[in-house]
mmCIF file of C-alpha atoms and ligand atoms in Angstrom:
data_model
loop_
_atom_site.group_PDB
_atom_site.id
_atom_site.type_symbol
_atom_site.label_atom_id
_atom_site.label_comp_id
_atom_site.label_asym_id
_atom_site.label_seq_id
_atom_site.Cartn_x
_atom_site.Cartn_y
_atom_site.Cartn_z
ATOM 1 C CA UNK A 1 -21.739 -1.984 6.663
ATOM 2 C CA UNK A 2 -20.546 1.235 5.092
ATOM 3 C CA UNK A 3 -22.984 2.784 2.646
ATOM 4 C CA UNK A 4 -20.877 4.615 0.084
ATOM 5 C CA UNK A 5 -23.479 7.331 -0.252
ATOM 6 C CA UNK A 6 -23.073 8.270 3.391
ATOM 7 C CA UNK A 7 -19.323 8.026 3.851
ATOM 8 C CA UNK A 8 -18.119 11.160 5.536
ATOM 9 C CA UNK A 9 -14.902 12.675 4.355
ATOM 10 C CA UNK A 10 -12.199 12.231 6.899
ATOM 11 C CA UNK A 11 -8.596 13.189 7.180
ATOM 12 C CA UNK A 12 -7.047 11.054 4.471
ATOM 13 C CA UNK A 13 -4.887 8.254 5.772
ATOM 14 C CA UNK A 14 -2.962 8.889 2.630
ATOM 15 C CA UNK A 15 -1.690 12.350 3.412
ATOM 16 C CA UNK A 16 1.497 10.617 4.521
ATOM 17 C CA UNK A 17 3.050 7.437 3.180
ATOM 18 C CA UNK A 18 0.177 5.011 2.467
ATOM 19 C CA UNK A 19 2.606 2.115 2.428
ATOM 20 C CA UNK A 20 2.927 2.568 6.202
ATOM 21 C CA UNK A 21 -0.673 1.351 6.727
ATOM 22 C CA UNK A 22 -0.818 -1.868 8.739
ATOM 23 C CA UNK A 23 -4.418 -2.857 7.880
ATOM 24 C CA UNK A 24 -6.245 -2.592 4.534
ATOM 25 C CA UNK A 25 -9.829 -1.594 5.378
ATOM 26 C CA UNK A 26 -9.093 1.836 6.838
ATOM 27 C CA UNK A 27 -6.743 2.549 3.940
ATOM 28 C CA UNK A 28 -9.429 1.451 1.445
ATOM 29 C CA UNK A 29 -11.979 3.714 3.114
ATOM 30 C CA UNK A 30 -9.578 6.664 3.013
ATOM 31 C CA UNK A 31 -8.869 6.109 -0.696
ATOM 32 C CA UNK A 32 -12.579 5.689 -1.475
ATOM 33 C CA UNK A 33 -13.346 8.935 0.361
ATOM 34 C CA UNK A 34 -10.750 10.721 -1.738
ATOM 35 C CA UNK A 35 -12.223 9.145 -4.894
ATOM 36 C CA UNK A 36 -15.711 10.346 -3.907
ATOM 37 C CA UNK A 37 -14.303 13.879 -3.956
ATOM 38 C CA UNK A 38 -12.300 13.583 -7.156
ATOM 39 C CA UNK A 39 -13.961 11.128 -9.563
ATOM 40 C CA UNK A 40 -16.451 12.616 -12.069
ATOM 41 C CA UNK A 41 -18.901 9.733 -11.425
ATOM 42 C CA UNK A 42 -19.350 6.329 -9.769
ATOM 43 C CA UNK A 43 -16.334 6.253 -7.422
ATOM 44 C CA UNK A 44 -17.798 2.967 -6.142
ATOM 45 C CA UNK A 45 -17.632 1.301 -9.600
ATOM 46 C CA UNK A 46 -15.486 -1.810 -9.644
ATOM 47 C CA UNK A 47 -14.653 -4.495 -12.164
ATOM 48 C CA UNK A 48 -15.873 -7.901 -11.009
ATOM 49 C CA UNK A 49 -14.040 -10.910 -12.437
ATOM 50 C CA UNK A 50 -15.432 -14.433 -12.251
ATOM 51 C CA UNK A 51 -14.673 -17.620 -14.161
ATOM 52 C CA UNK A 52 -16.998 -19.810 -16.206
ATOM 53 C CA UNK A 53 -17.096 -23.615 -15.895
ATOM 54 C CA UNK A 54 -14.280 -23.888 -18.497
ATOM 55 C CA UNK A 55 -12.072 -21.647 -16.367
ATOM 56 C CA UNK A 56 -12.407 -18.796 -18.871
ATOM 57 C CA UNK A 57 -12.405 -15.455 -16.990
ATOM 58 C CA UNK A 58 -15.277 -13.026 -17.357
ATOM 59 C CA UNK A 59 -15.290 -9.407 -16.203
ATOM 60 C CA UNK A 60 -17.809 -6.577 -15.966
ATOM 61 C CA UNK A 61 -18.396 -3.446 -13.928
ATOM 62 C CA UNK A 62 -20.695 -3.400 -10.892
ATOM 63 C CA UNK A 63 -21.318 -0.859 -8.153
ATOM 64 C CA UNK A 64 -19.951 -1.598 -4.707
ATOM 65 C CA UNK A 65 -22.870 -0.894 -2.400
ATOM 66 C CA UNK A 66 -21.211 -1.430 0.937
ATOM 67 C CA UNK A 67 -18.105 -2.678 2.627
ATOM 68 C CA UNK A 68 -16.849 -3.449 6.071
ATOM 69 C CA UNK A 69 -14.331 -5.830 7.567
ATOM 70 C CA UNK A 70 -16.497 -8.736 6.321
ATOM 71 C CA UNK A 71 -16.111 -7.771 2.681
ATOM 72 C CA UNK A 72 -17.314 -5.845 -0.374
ATOM 73 C CA UNK A 73 -20.967 -6.117 -1.441
ATOM 74 C CA UNK A 74 -22.671 -5.721 -4.820
ATOM 75 C CA UNK A 75 -26.163 -6.555 -6.102
ATOM 76 C CA UNK A 76 -27.399 -8.172 -9.278
ATOM 77 C CA UNK A 77 -29.622 -10.858 -10.783
ATOM 78 C CA UNK A 78 -29.041 -14.376 -9.501
ATOM 79 C CA UNK A 79 -29.673 -15.939 -12.953
ATOM 80 C CA UNK A 80 -27.337 -13.514 -14.749
ATOM 81 C CA UNK A 81 -24.078 -14.723 -16.245
ATOM 82 C CA UNK A 82 -22.154 -13.527 -13.190
ATOM 83 C CA UNK A 83 -24.752 -15.065 -10.847
ATOM 84 C CA UNK A 84 -24.441 -18.452 -12.531
ATOM 85 C CA UNK A 85 -20.650 -18.265 -12.563
ATOM 86 C CA UNK A 86 -20.567 -17.408 -8.866
ATOM 87 C CA UNK A 87 -22.980 -20.236 -8.027
ATOM 88 C CA UNK A 88 -20.648 -22.711 -9.744
ATOM 89 C CA UNK A 89 -17.409 -21.163 -8.476
ATOM 90 C CA UNK A 90 -17.871 -18.762 -5.554
ATOM 91 C CA UNK A 91 -14.570 -16.909 -5.931
ATOM 92 C CA UNK A 92 -13.995 -13.496 -7.482
ATOM 93 C CA UNK A 93 -11.579 -10.670 -8.049
ATOM 94 C CA UNK A 94 -12.440 -6.976 -7.887
ATOM 95 C CA UNK A 95 -10.637 -3.984 -9.287
ATOM 96 C CA UNK A 96 -11.130 -0.333 -8.473
ATOM 97 C CA UNK A 97 -9.358 2.129 -10.746
ATOM 98 C CA UNK A 98 -9.591 5.766 -9.722
ATOM 99 C CA UNK A 99 -8.165 7.520 -12.754
ATOM 100 C CA UNK A 100 -8.149 11.019 -11.306
ATOM 101 C CA UNK A 101 -6.103 9.782 -8.352
ATOM 102 C CA UNK A 102 -3.965 7.415 -10.419
ATOM 103 C CA UNK A 103 -4.666 4.585 -8.014
ATOM 104 C CA UNK A 104 -5.908 1.025 -8.214
ATOM 105 C CA UNK A 105 -7.019 -1.486 -5.604
ATOM 106 C CA UNK A 106 -7.061 -5.216 -6.418
ATOM 107 C CA UNK A 107 -9.089 -7.576 -4.280
ATOM 108 C CA UNK A 108 -9.442 -11.387 -4.374
ATOM 109 C CA UNK A 109 -11.485 -13.673 -2.230
ATOM 110 C CA UNK A 110 -14.317 -16.065 -1.600
ATOM 111 C CA UNK A 111 -17.872 -15.008 -2.329
ATOM 112 C CA UNK A 112 -21.012 -15.617 -0.276
ATOM 113 C CA UNK A 113 -24.592 -14.473 -0.900
ATOM 114 C CA UNK A 114 -25.811 -11.695 1.374
ATOM 115 C CA UNK A 115 -28.740 -12.505 3.651
ATOM 116 C CA UNK A 116 -32.318 -11.964 2.448
ATOM 117 C CA UNK A 117 -32.660 -9.256 5.099
ATOM 118 C CA UNK A 118 -29.624 -7.390 3.731
ATOM 119 C CA UNK A 119 -30.866 -7.663 0.142
ATOM 120 C CA UNK A 120 -34.374 -6.530 1.169
ATOM 121 C CA UNK A 121 -32.951 -3.555 3.058
ATOM 122 C CA UNK A 122 -30.813 -2.418 0.127
ATOM 123 C CA UNK A 123 -33.546 -3.046 -2.476
ATOM 124 C CA UNK A 124 -35.914 -0.845 -0.463
ATOM 125 C CA UNK A 125 -33.505 2.110 -0.873
ATOM 126 C CA UNK A 126 -33.506 1.915 -4.695
ATOM 127 C CA UNK A 127 -35.619 4.362 -6.713
ATOM 128 C CA UNK A 128 -38.988 2.863 -7.689
ATOM 129 C CA UNK A 129 -38.073 2.853 -11.406
ATOM 130 C CA UNK A 130 -34.944 0.815 -10.636
ATOM 131 C CA UNK A 131 -37.016 -1.587 -8.504
ATOM 132 C CA UNK A 132 -39.448 -2.034 -11.395
ATOM 133 C CA UNK A 133 -36.538 -2.546 -13.788
ATOM 134 C CA UNK A 134 -35.157 -5.314 -11.574
ATOM 135 C CA UNK A 135 -38.473 -7.212 -11.979
ATOM 136 C CA UNK A 136 -38.666 -6.547 -15.726
ATOM 137 C CA UNK A 137 -35.089 -7.481 -16.672
ATOM 138 C CA UNK A 138 -34.066 -11.062 -17.418
ATOM 139 C CA UNK A 139 -30.457 -9.974 -17.100
ATOM 140 C CA UNK A 140 -27.963 -11.639 -19.475
ATOM 141 C CA UNK A 141 -30.699 -13.325 -21.574
ATOM 142 C CA UNK A 142 -31.316 -12.393 -25.198
ATOM 143 C CA UNK A 143 -33.683 -9.425 -25.615
ATOM 144 C CA UNK A 144 -35.522 -9.271 -28.928
ATOM 145 C CA UNK A 145 -36.014 -5.484 -28.899
ATOM 146 C CA UNK A 146 -35.901 -2.452 -26.637
ATOM 147 C CA UNK A 147 -39.676 -2.259 -27.112
ATOM 148 C CA UNK A 148 -40.116 -5.712 -25.552
ATOM 149 C CA UNK A 149 -38.211 -4.488 -22.476
ATOM 150 C CA UNK A 150 -40.316 -1.325 -22.285
ATOM 151 C CA UNK A 151 -43.487 -3.423 -22.469
ATOM 152 C CA UNK A 152 -42.226 -5.628 -19.637
ATOM 153 C CA UNK A 153 -41.441 -2.507 -17.574
ATOM 154 C CA UNK A 154 -44.920 -1.064 -18.252
ATOM 155 C CA UNK A 155 -46.561 -4.334 -17.118
ATOM 156 C CA UNK A 156 -44.614 -4.409 -13.847
ATOM 157 C CA UNK A 157 -45.249 -0.683 -13.276
ATOM 158 C CA UNK A 158 -49.003 -1.231 -13.746
ATOM 159 C CA UNK A 159 -48.933 -3.879 -10.981
ATOM 160 C CA UNK A 160 -47.201 -1.472 -8.591
ATOM 161 C CA UNK A 161 -48.876 1.889 -9.169
ATOM 162 C CA UNK A 162 -49.646 1.989 -5.474
ATOM 163 C CA UNK A 163 -47.488 0.647 -2.674
ATOM 164 C CA UNK A 164 -43.974 -0.667 -2.280
ATOM 165 C CA UNK A 165 -42.234 -2.849 -4.838
ATOM 166 C CA UNK A 166 -40.949 -6.017 -3.132
ATOM 167 C CA UNK A 167 -37.529 -7.463 -3.979
ATOM 168 C CA UNK A 168 -37.736 -9.940 -6.874
ATOM 169 C CA UNK A 169 -36.822 -13.471 -5.749
ATOM 170 C CA UNK A 170 -34.144 -13.626 -8.461
ATOM 171 C CA UNK A 171 -32.323 -10.495 -7.374
ATOM 172 C CA UNK A 172 -29.856 -10.339 -4.511
ATOM 173 C CA UNK A 173 -26.327 -9.498 -3.449
ATOM 174 C CA UNK A 174 -22.954 -11.092 -2.900
ATOM 175 C CA UNK A 175 -20.089 -10.352 -0.533
ATOM 176 C CA UNK A 176 -16.461 -10.834 -1.535
ATOM 177 C CA UNK A 177 -14.474 -11.557 1.607
ATOM 178 C CA UNK A 178 -10.925 -10.569 0.763
ATOM 179 C CA UNK A 179 -7.915 -12.756 1.326
ATOM 180 C CA UNK A 180 -5.716 -10.329 -0.646
ATOM 181 C CA UNK A 181 -5.952 -6.570 -1.144
ATOM 182 C CA UNK A 182 -3.331 -4.720 -3.135
ATOM 183 C CA UNK A 183 -2.946 -0.941 -3.210
ATOM 184 C CA UNK A 184 -1.155 0.637 -6.146
ATOM 185 C CA UNK A 185 -0.310 4.291 -6.590
ATOM 186 C CA UNK A 186 1.273 5.876 -9.611
ATOM 187 C CA UNK A 187 4.689 7.432 -9.099
ATOM 188 C CA UNK A 188 6.799 9.310 -11.664
ATOM 189 C CA UNK A 189 8.721 7.311 -14.284
ATOM 190 C CA UNK A 190 6.623 4.176 -13.563
ATOM 191 C CA UNK A 191 8.387 3.690 -10.223
ATOM 192 C CA UNK A 192 5.010 3.024 -8.636
ATOM 193 C CA UNK A 193 4.251 2.100 -5.040
ATOM 194 C CA UNK A 194 2.558 -1.268 -4.423
ATOM 195 C CA UNK A 195 1.661 -2.940 -1.178
ATOM 196 C CA UNK A 196 -0.236 -6.168 -0.777
ATOM 197 C CA UNK A 197 -2.104 -7.363 2.309
ATOM 198 C CA UNK A 198 -2.698 -11.114 2.628
ATOM 199 C CA UNK A 199 -4.387 -13.331 5.159
ATOM 200 C CA UNK A 200 -5.154 -17.038 5.295
ATOM 201 C CA UNK A 201 -8.819 -16.637 6.203
ATOM 202 C CA UNK A 202 -11.323 -14.052 7.366
ATOM 203 C CA UNK A 203 -10.577 -13.041 10.947
ATOM 204 C CA UNK A 204 -6.882 -13.966 10.641
ATOM 205 C CA UNK A 205 -4.231 -11.235 10.898
ATOM 206 C CA UNK A 206 -3.044 -9.501 7.739
ATOM 207 C CA UNK A 207 0.550 -9.642 6.554
ATOM 208 C CA UNK A 208 1.863 -6.838 4.390
ATOM 209 C CA UNK A 209 4.385 -7.014 1.553
ATOM 210 C CA UNK A 210 5.835 -4.240 -0.539
ATOM 211 C CA UNK A 211 6.089 -5.302 -4.191
ATOM 212 C CA UNK A 212 8.204 -4.222 -7.121
ATOM 213 C CA UNK A 213 5.990 -2.210 -9.473
HETATM 214 C C1 FMN B 301 -20.371 1.637 -14.047
HETATM 215 C C2 FMN B 301 -21.254 0.406 -14.161
HETATM 216 C C3 FMN B 301 -21.876 -0.090 -13.033
HETATM 217 C C4 FMN B 301 -22.678 -1.223 -13.110
HETATM 218 N N1 FMN B 301 -23.245 -1.710 -11.955
HETATM 219 C C5 FMN B 301 -23.960 -2.863 -11.997
HETATM 220 C C6 FMN B 301 -24.449 -3.450 -10.790
HETATM 221 O O1 FMN B 301 -24.232 -2.939 -9.668
HETATM 222 N N2 FMN B 301 -25.157 -4.592 -10.890
HETATM 223 C C7 FMN B 301 -25.396 -5.207 -12.097
HETATM 224 O O2 FMN B 301 -26.072 -6.235 -12.112
HETATM 225 N N3 FMN B 301 -24.916 -4.700 -13.246
HETATM 226 C C8 FMN B 301 -24.193 -3.542 -13.225
HETATM 227 N N4 FMN B 301 -23.681 -3.024 -14.394
HETATM 228 C C9 FMN B 301 -23.887 -3.781 -15.655
HETATM 229 C C10 FMN B 301 -22.848 -4.929 -15.712
HETATM 230 O O3 FMN B 301 -21.577 -4.410 -16.087
HETATM 231 C C11 FMN B 301 -23.250 -6.044 -16.688
HETATM 232 O O4 FMN B 301 -23.482 -5.519 -17.977
HETATM 233 C C12 FMN B 301 -24.501 -6.801 -16.243
HETATM 234 O O5 FMN B 301 -24.533 -6.973 -14.839
HETATM 235 C C13 FMN B 301 -24.572 -8.180 -16.908
HETATM 236 O O6 FMN B 301 -23.397 -8.906 -16.601
HETATM 237 P P1 FMN B 301 -23.312 -10.510 -16.712
HETATM 238 O O7 FMN B 301 -24.005 -10.875 -18.013
HETATM 239 O O8 FMN B 301 -21.859 -10.847 -16.725
HETATM 240 O O9 FMN B 301 -24.026 -11.098 -15.517
HETATM 241 C C14 FMN B 301 -22.879 -1.883 -14.353
HETATM 242 C C15 FMN B 301 -22.228 -1.376 -15.500
HETATM 243 C C16 FMN B 301 -21.425 -0.255 -15.401
HETATM 244 C C17 FMN B 301 -20.728 0.239 -16.642
#
């Protein structure tokens, strides 16, 4: 699992023609490494699209906290809107847009929960205030006032003045295992470059198609 905070800069795969890449993960890592250098903040921010039970799409930003050939991982509250939508329909699309590089990456695939061990390991790396916030927030439910949230935070903080904060049972992560990954790079006069990698299932070989922009 690649932790985005520890990715080392490497010779960009993209110094030449990125459309020559024959596999998407190394290309994604090279583009992310370039984004880490160029974006003003959150190069690992991605839009996460899900659908509700009526088939109506929903989208919001989340932070990608790791990726490898198994997929792209983010963390959130299980009872949140996104958590409920993923429980009912475990499929999602992701979108990275790196404005400074004029690039986007589109990802679609099936979603599975991460293991408890993975979620525990990531939760343990969060700052204590963020851990306390995860206990205090009933994400996506109505909040009567900011004060009510601050009171909830103070109560949790009082319980954990000393010692580690364990992971709340309602907080975990999900992995999107891609079946499609599309790389898009701006070119002059909107004559952009697009390549799409597809595979039938995880572990199967990727096929690559160049697309009209
Ligand atoms: C840049 C950015 C990163 C975010 N990262 C996360 C995240 O990693 N996890 C999360 O639960 N919410 C994150 N949020 C908040 C979500 O966009 C969203 O407001 C929240 O998760 C509730 O979404 P839901 O009601 O659809 O479940 C982030 C927001 C922004 C703008």
